[in-house]
Coordinates of C-alpha atoms and ligand atoms in Angstrom, one line a residue:
Chain A
M1 CA 65.1 102.0 89.9
G2 CA 66.2 99.0 87.9
T3 CA 68.0 100.8 85.6
T4 CA 69.7 102.4 88.3
P5 CA 73.7 100.8 88.5
F6 CA 74.4 99.9 92.0
I7 CA 78.0 101.9 92.1
Q8 CA 78.3 105.1 90.5
I9 CA 81.5 106.8 90.7
K10 CA 80.5 110.5 90.3
D11 CA 83.0 112.7 89.0
L12 CA 85.8 111.8 91.6
Q13 CA 88.7 113.8 92.3
K14 CA 91.3 112.7 94.8
D15 CA 94.2 115.1 95.7
F16 CA 96.8 114.4 98.2
K17 CA 98.6 117.7 99.9
S18 CA 101.6 117.5 101.4
K19 CA 103.9 120.7 102.4
N20 CA 104.8 122.4 99.4
D21 CA 102.8 120.4 96.8
T22 CA 99.5 118.8 95.9
V23 CA 99.4 115.5 93.7
T24 CA 96.3 114.8 92.0
A25 CA 96.1 111.2 91.6
L26 CA 92.7 111.2 90.2
S27 CA 90.3 113.3 88.6
G28 CA 87.2 113.5 86.9
I29 CA 86.4 109.5 87.1
N30 CA 82.6 108.9 86.3
L31 CA 82.2 105.1 86.0
N32 CA 78.7 102.6 86.7
I33 CA 79.3 99.4 87.7
D34 CA 76.1 97.2 87.6
K35 CA 75.3 94.7 90.3
G36 CA 76.6 91.1 89.7
T37 CA 79.3 91.7 87.7
I38 CA 82.9 91.4 88.2
F39 CA 84.7 94.8 87.0
G40 CA 88.3 95.1 85.7
I41 CA 90.3 98.6 86.6
I42 CA 93.3 98.5 85.0
G43 CA 96.2 100.6 84.7
M44 CA 100.1 101.2 85.1
S45 CA 101.5 101.1 88.6
G46 CA 101.3 104.9 89.6
A47 CA 98.0 105.2 87.7
G48 CA 95.7 105.7 90.8
K49 CA 94.0 102.4 90.7
S50 CA 94.7 101.8 94.8
T51 CA 93.6 105.2 95.2
L52 CA 90.3 104.8 93.1
V53 CA 89.5 101.5 94.9
R54 CA 90.2 102.8 98.5
C55 CA 87.7 105.6 97.9
I56 CA 84.9 103.1 97.0
N57 CA 84.9 101.9 100.4
F58 CA 85.8 105.6 101.7
L59 CA 88.9 104.9 103.5
E60 CA 90.5 107.6 101.1
R61 CA 87.7 110.5 101.3
P62 CA 87.5 112.0 97.3
T63 CA 88.2 115.9 97.3
K64 CA 85.3 116.1 94.9
G65 CA 82.7 113.8 93.5
T66 CA 81.2 110.6 95.7
I67 CA 80.4 107.5 95.6
I68 CA 76.8 105.8 95.5
I69 CA 76.3 102.3 96.2
G70 CA 72.6 101.5 95.9
D71 CA 70.8 104.3 97.0
K72 CA 73.6 105.6 99.8
D73 CA 75.7 108.4 98.5
L74 CA 78.6 107.9 100.8
S75 CA 79.5 111.7 100.9
L76 CA 76.6 112.1 103.1
L77 CA 77.2 109.0 106.0
S78 CA 78.0 109.8 109.4
D79 CA 81.7 108.0 110.3
S80 CA 79.8 105.2 112.6
D81 CA 77.1 104.9 109.2
L82 CA 80.3 104.7 106.9
R83 CA 81.3 102.2 109.6
G84 CA 78.2 100.0 108.6
V85 CA 78.4 100.4 105.0
R86 CA 82.0 98.6 105.3
Q87 CA 80.9 96.2 107.0
N88 CA 79.1 95.4 103.4
I89 CA 81.9 95.7 101.5
G90 CA 84.6 93.2 101.6
M91 CA 88.5 93.9 100.7
I92 CA 91.7 91.7 99.9
F93 CA 94.7 92.8 99.0
Q94 CA 98.0 92.1 97.2
H95 CA 99.6 91.2 100.9
F96 CA 96.8 89.8 102.1
N97 CA 96.7 91.9 105.3
L98 CA 95.7 88.6 107.5
L99 CA 96.4 89.4 111.4
M100 CA 99.5 87.0 112.2
Q101 CA 98.9 85.9 115.5
R102 CA 95.6 85.2 115.1
T103 CA 94.2 81.4 113.6
V104 CA 92.7 81.2 110.3
E105 CA 89.4 80.5 111.7
D106 CA 89.7 83.8 113.6
N107 CA 90.7 86.0 111.3
I108 CA 87.9 84.8 109.3
S109 CA 85.3 85.7 112.2
F110 CA 87.0 88.9 112.8
P111 CA 84.7 90.7 110.4
L112 CA 81.7 89.3 112.4
E113 CA 83.7 90.4 115.5
I114 CA 83.6 93.7 114.4
A115 CA 79.9 93.8 113.7
G116 CA 79.1 92.2 116.8
Y117 CA 78.2 88.5 116.5
S118 CA 79.2 86.3 119.2
K119 CA 81.8 84.1 118.7
R120 CA 79.8 80.9 118.3
E121 CA 78.3 82.5 115.4
G122 CA 81.4 83.8 114.4
R123 CA 82.8 80.1 114.5
K124 CA 80.8 78.9 112.8
R125 CA 80.4 80.8 109.6
A126 CA 84.6 80.9 109.6
G127 CA 83.6 76.9 109.3
E128 CA 80.9 77.2 106.4
L129 CA 83.7 79.9 104.4
L130 CA 86.6 77.2 105.1
D131 CA 84.8 74.8 103.3
L132 CA 84.2 77.3 100.8
V133 CA 87.6 78.1 99.7
G134 CA 88.9 74.9 100.3
L135 CA 90.7 75.2 103.5
S136 CA 88.3 73.2 105.8
D137 CA 91.7 71.4 107.2
K138 CA 93.6 74.9 108.1
R139 CA 90.9 76.1 110.8
K140 CA 93.5 76.3 113.4
A141 CA 96.8 76.8 112.0
Y142 CA 98.3 80.2 111.8
P143 CA 98.6 82.5 108.6
S144 CA 102.4 81.5 108.5
Q145 CA 101.8 78.5 107.9
L146 CA 100.1 79.1 104.9
S147 CA 101.7 79.6 101.3
G148 CA 100.6 82.6 99.4
G149 CA 97.5 81.1 97.6
Q150 CA 96.2 79.9 100.9
K151 CA 96.6 82.8 102.8
Q152 CA 94.4 84.8 100.0
R153 CA 91.8 82.1 100.1
V154 CA 91.9 82.7 103.8
A155 CA 91.4 86.5 103.3
I156 CA 89.0 85.5 100.5
A157 CA 86.6 84.0 102.9
R158 CA 87.2 86.3 105.3
A159 CA 86.2 89.1 103.1
L160 CA 82.9 87.1 102.6
A161 CA 82.1 86.5 106.3
T162 CA 79.3 89.4 106.8
N163 CA 77.8 88.4 103.2
P164 CA 78.9 91.5 101.6
Q165 CA 77.4 92.5 98.4
I166 CA 80.7 94.1 97.1
L167 CA 84.2 92.9 96.8
L168 CA 87.2 94.9 96.2
C169 CA 90.1 93.3 95.1
D170 CA 93.1 95.1 95.0
E171 CA 96.5 93.3 93.2
A172 CA 94.9 90.3 95.0
T173 CA 96.9 88.4 92.4
S174 CA 100.1 90.2 91.8
A175 CA 102.4 88.0 94.8
L176 CA 101.4 84.8 93.3
D177 CA 102.7 82.6 90.6
P178 CA 100.8 82.2 87.9
T179 CA 99.1 78.6 88.6
T180 CA 97.9 80.1 91.9
T181 CA 96.6 83.1 90.2
R182 CA 94.5 81.2 87.9
S183 CA 93.2 78.9 91.1
I184 CA 92.5 82.2 92.9
L185 CA 90.9 83.7 89.8
A186 CA 88.6 80.5 89.7
L187 CA 87.8 81.1 93.1
L188 CA 86.4 84.5 92.5
K189 CA 84.6 83.7 89.6
D190 CA 82.8 81.2 91.1
I191 CA 82.1 83.0 94.2
N192 CA 80.3 85.8 92.0
K193 CA 78.3 83.1 89.8
R194 CA 77.4 81.4 93.1
F195 CA 76.3 84.7 95.7
G196 CA 75.6 87.1 93.1
I197 CA 78.5 89.3 94.4
T198 CA 79.9 92.4 92.8
I199 CA 83.1 91.6 92.3
I200 CA 86.0 94.8 91.8
I201 CA 89.2 93.8 90.3
I202 CA 92.1 96.1 90.4
T203 CA 95.4 95.1 88.6
H204 CA 97.8 95.8 86.3
E205 CA 98.0 92.3 84.6
M206 CA 95.7 92.2 81.1
A207 CA 95.5 88.7 81.4
V208 CA 93.8 88.9 84.9
V209 CA 91.0 90.8 83.1
E210 CA 90.7 88.6 80.2
E211 CA 90.3 86.0 83.0
I212 CA 87.3 86.6 84.6
C213 CA 86.3 90.4 83.9
S214 CA 83.3 91.1 81.7
H215 CA 83.9 94.9 81.8
V216 CA 87.2 96.8 82.4
A217 CA 88.0 100.6 82.7
I218 CA 91.3 101.7 81.9
I219 CA 93.1 104.5 84.4
D220 CA 96.1 106.5 82.7
N221 CA 97.6 109.0 84.8
G222 CA 94.3 109.5 87.4
V223 CA 92.4 109.9 84.6
L224 CA 89.7 107.3 82.8
A225 CA 91.2 106.5 79.9
E226 CA 88.6 103.8 78.5
V227 CA 85.7 101.9 79.6
G228 CA 83.4 99.1 78.3
K229 CA 83.1 95.6 77.8
V230 CA 86.6 93.5 77.9
E231 CA 85.6 92.2 74.2
D232 CA 85.0 95.6 72.8
V233 CA 87.8 97.6 75.0
F234 CA 90.0 94.3 73.8
R235 CA 89.1 94.7 70.3
N236 CA 89.6 97.8 69.4
P237 CA 91.6 99.8 72.5
R238 CA 91.1 103.6 71.2
T239 CA 93.6 105.6 73.5
E240 CA 97.4 105.4 73.9
A241 CA 96.9 103.7 77.3
G242 CA 94.8 101.0 76.3
K243 CA 96.8 100.1 73.5
K244 CA 99.9 99.7 75.6
L245 CA 98.4 97.9 78.0
F246 CA 96.9 95.6 75.6
F247 CA 99.6 95.3 73.0
N248 CA 102.8 96.0 74.8
N249 CA 105.2 93.7 76.6
T250 CA 106.3 90.9 74.0
N251 CA 108.5 91.0 71.0
I252 CA 111.2 93.1 70.2
V253 CA 111.0 94.5 66.4
R254 CA 113.8 97.2 64.8
K255 CA 112.2 100.2 62.7
M256 CA 111.8 98.9 59.3
K257 CA 111.4 101.5 56.7
G258 CA 110.1 101.2 53.4
K259 CA 107.7 98.0 54.7
R260 CA 104.0 97.9 55.4
I261 CA 103.2 97.0 58.9
I262 CA 99.6 96.4 59.9
R263 CA 97.7 94.8 62.7
I264 CA 95.2 92.5 62.0
V265 CA 92.8 92.1 65.1
F266 CA 90.5 89.0 65.7
D267 CA 87.2 89.6 67.5
G268 CA 85.9 86.6 68.4
K269 CA 84.4 85.4 64.8
S270 CA 86.8 85.1 62.4
S271 CA 89.8 83.7 64.2
N272 CA 89.4 80.7 63.2
E273 CA 89.9 81.1 59.4
P274 CA 93.4 80.2 58.3
V275 CA 93.8 83.9 57.5
I276 CA 97.3 83.9 56.7
A277 CA 97.3 80.4 54.4
N278 CA 94.7 82.0 52.3
L279 CA 96.8 85.0 51.9
V280 CA 99.6 83.1 50.6
M281 CA 97.0 81.3 48.8
E282 CA 95.3 84.3 47.1
F283 CA 98.4 86.4 46.1
K284 CA 101.6 84.2 46.2
A285 CA 102.8 86.8 48.6
H286 CA 105.3 86.7 51.3
V287 CA 103.8 88.2 54.4
N288 CA 106.0 87.9 57.9
I289 CA 104.4 87.4 60.9
L290 CA 106.2 89.8 63.4
F291 CA 103.9 89.1 66.6
A292 CA 100.9 87.2 66.8
D293 CA 99.0 86.8 70.4
L294 CA 95.5 84.9 70.4
K295 CA 93.7 84.0 73.2
E296 CA 90.4 82.7 74.5
I297 CA 87.9 85.4 76.2
N298 CA 84.3 83.5 77.2
E299 CA 85.0 81.1 74.9
K300 CA 85.3 83.4 72.1
S301 CA 89.0 84.0 70.3
F302 CA 90.5 87.2 70.6
G303 CA 93.9 88.7 69.8
H304 CA 96.2 90.5 67.3
M305 CA 98.6 89.7 64.7
V306 CA 101.2 92.3 63.5
L307 CA 102.3 91.2 59.9
Q308 CA 104.6 93.2 57.4
L309 CA 103.8 93.1 54.1
P310 CA 105.7 92.9 50.3
E311 CA 107.4 95.8 49.8
D312 CA 105.3 96.2 46.5
K313 CA 102.7 98.8 47.3
D314 CA 100.2 97.8 44.7
L315 CA 100.5 94.3 46.3
S316 CA 100.4 95.2 50.0
D317 CA 97.2 97.2 49.0
K318 CA 95.6 94.6 47.6
I319 CA 96.3 92.5 50.6
I320 CA 94.9 95.7 52.9
Y321 CA 91.3 95.6 50.9
Y322 CA 91.5 91.9 51.0
L323 CA 91.7 91.4 54.8
K324 CA 89.6 93.9 55.2
N325 CA 86.3 93.3 52.7
I326 CA 86.5 90.2 52.1
I327 CA 88.2 88.1 55.5
K328 CA 86.8 90.6 57.6
V329 CA 88.9 91.4 60.1
N330 CA 90.0 94.9 61.4
V331 CA 92.7 96.0 60.1
E332 CA 94.9 98.9 60.7
E333 CA 98.3 100.1 59.4
L334 CA 101.2 100.9 61.8
I335 CA 103.4 103.8 60.8
D336 CA 106.6 103.7 62.4
Y337 CA 106.3 100.4 64.2
V338 CA 108.4 99.9 67.1
V339 CA 107.7 97.7 69.9
S340 CA 110.3 97.3 72.7
Chain B
M1 CA 140.5 79.9 152.1
W2 CA 139.2 82.7 150.4
L3 CA 136.3 80.7 149.2
A4 CA 136.0 79.8 152.6
D5 CA 135.8 83.0 153.9
L6 CA 133.1 84.3 151.1
I7 CA 130.9 81.3 152.4
N8 CA 131.3 82.8 155.9
I9 CA 130.7 86.1 154.7
L10 CA 127.4 84.6 152.7
Q11 CA 126.1 83.0 155.7
D12 CA 126.3 85.8 158.0
H13 CA 124.8 87.9 155.7
M14 CA 122.1 85.4 154.3
A15 CA 119.1 86.6 155.8
M16 CA 119.6 89.8 154.6
L17 CA 121.2 89.3 151.3
V18 CA 117.6 87.0 150.8
K19 CA 115.4 90.1 151.9
E20 CA 117.1 92.7 149.8
T21 CA 116.9 90.7 146.8
G22 CA 113.3 90.0 147.5
N23 CA 112.9 94.1 147.9
T24 CA 114.9 94.2 144.4
L25 CA 112.3 92.0 143.1
Y26 CA 109.3 94.0 144.8
M27 CA 110.6 97.4 143.7
T28 CA 111.2 96.6 139.8
F29 CA 108.2 94.8 139.4
V30 CA 105.7 96.9 141.2
S31 CA 107.5 99.9 139.3
T32 CA 107.2 98.2 136.3
L33 CA 103.6 98.0 136.6
F34 CA 102.5 101.1 137.2
A35 CA 104.7 102.5 134.5
Y36 CA 103.2 100.5 132.3
I37 CA 99.5 101.7 133.5
L38 CA 100.9 105.1 132.5
A39 CA 102.5 104.4 129.9
M40 CA 100.3 101.9 127.7
P41 CA 98.0 104.6 126.8
L42 CA 101.0 107.3 126.0
G43 CA 102.7 104.9 123.7
V44 CA 99.1 104.2 122.1
V45 CA 98.2 107.8 121.9
L46 CA 102.0 108.7 120.6
V47 CA 101.4 105.7 117.8
V48 CA 97.5 106.9 116.8
T49 CA 98.2 110.7 116.9
R50 CA 101.0 111.1 114.8
E51 CA 100.8 112.9 111.2
D52 CA 100.4 109.1 109.6
G53 CA 98.8 107.7 112.7
L54 CA 94.9 106.4 112.8
Y55 CA 93.8 109.7 114.2
P56 CA 96.2 112.5 113.7
L57 CA 96.5 115.7 116.4
K58 CA 99.6 117.1 115.7
S59 CA 99.5 119.6 118.7
L60 CA 98.7 116.8 121.1
Y61 CA 101.3 114.7 119.6
R62 CA 104.3 117.4 119.6
L63 CA 103.5 117.9 123.5
L64 CA 104.1 114.2 124.5
D65 CA 106.8 113.6 122.3
I66 CA 108.9 117.0 124.3
I67 CA 107.4 115.3 127.6
V68 CA 108.6 111.9 126.7
N69 CA 112.1 113.2 125.3
I70 CA 112.4 115.4 128.5
G71 CA 111.5 112.3 130.7
R72 CA 114.0 110.3 129.4
S73 CA 117.1 112.7 129.3
V74 CA 117.1 113.6 133.0
P75 CA 119.5 111.2 134.5
F76 CA 118.0 108.8 137.2
L77 CA 120.0 109.8 139.7
I78 CA 119.0 113.6 139.8
L79 CA 115.5 113.0 139.1
L80 CA 115.4 110.8 142.2
V81 CA 117.0 113.6 144.3
A82 CA 114.4 116.3 142.4
I83 CA 111.5 114.6 143.3
Q84 CA 112.0 113.4 146.8
P85 CA 109.4 115.9 147.8
L86 CA 106.4 114.3 145.3
T87 CA 108.0 110.8 146.8
T88 CA 107.6 111.9 150.4
L89 CA 104.0 113.5 149.5
I90 CA 102.9 110.2 148.0
V91 CA 104.5 107.5 150.2
G92 CA 105.0 109.6 153.5
K93 CA 108.7 108.9 153.6
S94 CA 111.5 109.6 151.1
Y95 CA 114.1 106.2 151.8
G96 CA 113.2 102.5 151.7
S97 CA 112.2 100.5 148.9
T98 CA 108.4 101.5 148.6
A99 CA 109.3 104.8 148.3
T100 CA 112.1 104.1 145.4
I101 CA 108.9 103.0 143.7
V102 CA 107.9 106.6 143.0
P103 CA 111.1 107.8 141.0
L104 CA 111.1 104.3 139.4
V105 CA 108.0 105.0 137.8
V106 CA 108.5 108.6 137.0
A107 CA 111.7 107.4 135.1
A108 CA 110.6 104.5 133.6
T109 CA 107.3 105.9 132.3
P110 CA 108.6 107.7 129.2
F111 CA 111.1 105.2 128.6
I112 CA 108.6 102.2 128.6
A113 CA 106.4 104.8 125.9
R114 CA 108.4 104.9 123.6
L115 CA 109.5 101.1 123.8
I116 CA 105.5 100.5 123.3
E117 CA 105.3 103.2 120.6
S118 CA 108.0 101.9 118.7
S119 CA 106.6 98.0 119.2
L120 CA 103.1 99.3 117.9
Q121 CA 104.5 101.6 115.0
E122 CA 105.6 98.3 113.8
V123 CA 102.3 96.7 112.9
D124 CA 102.1 96.3 109.3
Q125 CA 99.9 99.2 107.7
G126 CA 98.3 96.5 105.6
V127 CA 96.9 94.6 108.3
I128 CA 95.1 98.1 109.8
E129 CA 94.0 99.0 106.4
A130 CA 92.3 95.5 106.2
A131 CA 90.5 96.2 109.6
E132 CA 89.4 99.8 108.3
S133 CA 88.1 97.8 105.6
M134 CA 85.9 96.1 107.3
G135 CA 84.6 98.6 109.5
A136 CA 86.1 98.6 112.6
S137 CA 86.4 101.9 114.6
L138 CA 89.4 103.0 116.5
S139 CA 89.1 101.7 119.7
T140 CA 88.7 98.1 117.9
I141 CA 91.6 98.8 116.0
I142 CA 93.5 99.8 118.9
F143 CA 92.9 96.4 120.9
K144 CA 92.4 93.9 118.5
V145 CA 94.9 95.0 115.8
L146 CA 97.7 97.4 117.0
I147 CA 98.2 95.9 120.6
P148 CA 98.0 91.8 119.7
E149 CA 99.7 92.3 116.5
A150 CA 102.1 94.1 118.5
K151 CA 102.1 91.2 121.3
T152 CA 105.7 89.6 120.6
S153 CA 107.3 93.0 120.1
L154 CA 105.7 94.4 123.2
M155 CA 107.3 91.3 125.2
V156 CA 110.8 92.0 124.2
G157 CA 110.2 95.5 125.2
G158 CA 108.9 94.4 128.5
T159 CA 111.9 92.3 129.7
I160 CA 114.2 95.3 128.4
A161 CA 112.3 97.3 130.6
I162 CA 111.9 95.3 133.6
G163 CA 116.0 95.0 133.3
T164 CA 116.5 98.8 133.1
I165 CA 114.0 99.2 136.1
L166 CA 116.2 96.6 138.0
S167 CA 119.3 98.4 137.2
Y168 CA 118.0 101.8 138.0
S169 CA 116.8 100.7 141.2
A170 CA 120.2 99.5 142.4
M171 CA 121.0 103.4 141.9
A172 CA 118.7 104.2 144.2
G173 CA 121.0 102.5 147.0
F174 CA 122.8 106.1 147.4
V175 CA 119.6 107.5 149.0
A176 CA 118.9 104.5 151.0
G177 CA 116.4 103.1 148.5
G178 CA 116.2 99.3 149.5
G179 CA 116.9 96.4 147.8
L180 CA 120.5 95.0 146.6
G181 CA 121.8 98.3 145.3
D182 CA 121.4 99.8 148.7
V183 CA 123.8 96.5 150.1
A184 CA 126.1 97.3 147.4
V185 CA 126.7 101.0 148.4
R186 CA 126.2 100.3 152.4
Y187 CA 128.6 97.9 152.6
G188 CA 130.9 98.0 149.5
F189 CA 131.0 102.0 149.3
Y190 CA 130.7 103.0 152.8
R191 CA 132.2 100.0 154.8
Y192 CA 134.6 99.2 152.4
E193 CA 133.0 95.3 152.4
G194 CA 134.3 94.4 148.9
E195 CA 133.1 91.1 149.4
I196 CA 129.2 91.7 149.9
M197 CA 129.3 94.3 147.3
L198 CA 130.6 91.6 144.9
I199 CA 128.0 89.0 146.0
T200 CA 125.3 91.7 145.3
V201 CA 126.9 92.6 142.1
V202 CA 126.5 88.9 141.3
L203 CA 123.1 88.6 142.5
M204 CA 122.1 91.0 140.1
V205 CA 123.5 90.0 137.2
I206 CA 121.5 86.8 137.8
L207 CA 118.5 88.3 138.4
V208 CA 118.7 90.0 135.2
Q209 CA 120.3 87.0 133.4
L210 CA 117.3 85.2 134.4
I211 CA 114.7 87.6 133.8
Q212 CA 115.6 88.1 130.0
F213 CA 115.8 84.6 129.8
I214 CA 112.3 84.0 130.8
G215 CA 110.7 87.5 129.4
M216 CA 112.4 86.2 125.9
K217 CA 111.3 82.9 126.2
I218 CA 107.9 83.6 126.7
A219 CA 107.8 86.1 124.0
R220 CA 109.0 83.5 121.0
K221 CA 106.5 81.1 123.0
T222 CA 103.5 83.1 122.0
D223 CA 104.9 84.4 118.5
K224 CA 102.8 83.2 115.9
R225 CA 104.5 84.8 113.0
A226 CA 107.1 82.4 112.9
I227 CA 106.2 78.5 113.3
Ligands
ADP401 N1 98.7 108.9 100.6 C1 99.3 109.0 99.7 N2 99.7 110.3 100.1 C2 100.5 111.1 98.8 N3 100.6 110.7 97.5 C3 100.0 109.4 97.4 C4 99.1 108.7 98.2 N4 98.5 107.6 97.9 C5 98.9 107.4 96.7 N5 99.7 108.8 96.2 C6 99.9 109.2 95.2 O1 98.8 109.0 93.9 C7 99.0 108.5 92.9 C8 98.5 106.6 92.9 O2 99.1 106.1 93.4 P1 98.1 104.6 93.7 O3 96.4 105.1 93.6 O4 98.7 103.9 94.5 O5 98.3 104.0 92.2 P2 98.1 102.3 91.7 O6 97.3 101.7 92.9 O7 97.6 102.5 90.5 O8 99.8 102.0 91.7 C9 100.7 107.8 93.1 O9 101.5 109.1 92.6 C10 101.0 107.9 94.5 O10 102.2 108.3 94.9
MG402 MG1 98.2 100.0 94.1

């Protein structure tokens, strides 16, 4: 049993049928998520991320395949058993989805009310959770009196009320500014560490995955493009979808004929070396940095750099050889490099 | 001179005007109460059974939708006369304030059901999704999410409904339905005593304004969305 993953997504397919056509939002998704991990699911808008996360707690019933949580196959459960399972899975959303006519405290105790706890128990638990998310002074406030970040904290407290083993986050930071995003992610990380709760983070932002996820799955057009540890997938995205997510959205480089362009990828070992300085010293050659993006993940440096090499083919061959075999970084030649 | 006349008339008919104002309020509030008792479940079922609702039931929704539409499109005065047998059956007679409550309830129920439907429809889909994700049952969602979250809008709707029912009740004056409308018809229409009619109209305007004012005030006061 120890080796069985906590959450198993098995051959999942979801079709949406309308009068005259069928949209296949997801197909052939197989994914295992271990207990206690922070698992990112990333993809472009419309890729099927929300549908996938809604399938995990069966808010959306899969057309094919199933979800197994622990030893429970959700497709075999009755509606009322499913509601019981959902009480054990917290969920937070992009737009917080708080009850606007209830106080913060009554929002947080709502899941307990559903689970049949007394008002007194609910209040007590709400107090504890408000301490946890740092909003003890907002107990009697209404959501309309809170900032976006505070609302998301209340939503997190609410999602944790029943002590769930899983927390689903659908674009939970997409409506927040970068600073607030970071503080919410820090809170999630803290919750994961303290309670060992398995967190699934849906996002379209690479930065979110970098910040807190240990594993990541890339969803593209309703299929699973890549899965793995964040550092592996980040070091070497194998698919177009992966590359687009990891290496896009930055600079504008025109297509340059006749000059070789390479990407070198740092995998957490070599980023401290002054690679470019070494190159210049070694070859007395002019190397143009077209793009550089280096990041810290789990205290290791990752990133990539796009270099334009000298026109001389011999020289550029030597440089590539040097980078690959002496510096030992990952080198990839980019044909027709056009980033927009 | 004219004002003195008016005051004289007012004094002469004071007791009657007070009594009929009371009757108007009695008809209006009792009808509103009964209409809400019937319309509330109807409105909830309409919202829940919609195609994109929490528990889609296409044929039931269609049926109720058509019934509500028919109910709303029959002019009140025609309905009033048409259901007189039903009124007699329930109340024992077809005239007077209590009798008027029956057609008022029949006319107001579909109208109020629509008001309720549109109020409940306004509740944020995301909040409902959140409740579902917590494992809430359908009845929990209805009673703890849909209705409480739509509270303000429901109260605004209630205020509109009371105003509408009050003006319907005046129409019942043509069939001796009691209340201020009855007074207006009896004195203004049959006896050409325009002053009395004028006074009843003014009284009705004041009542509607007052109800509107109080209703909106309460609705706003209990709304926690904008503090
Ligand atoms: N209830 C629905 N009915 C029909 N199509 C839907 C529904 N929900 C999602 N879709 C479709 O499924 C695809 C994936 O949507 P979604 O999961 O929301 O994507 P994402 O969250 O990655 O942006 C989209 O093409 C969307 O239009
Ligand atoms: Mg989405």
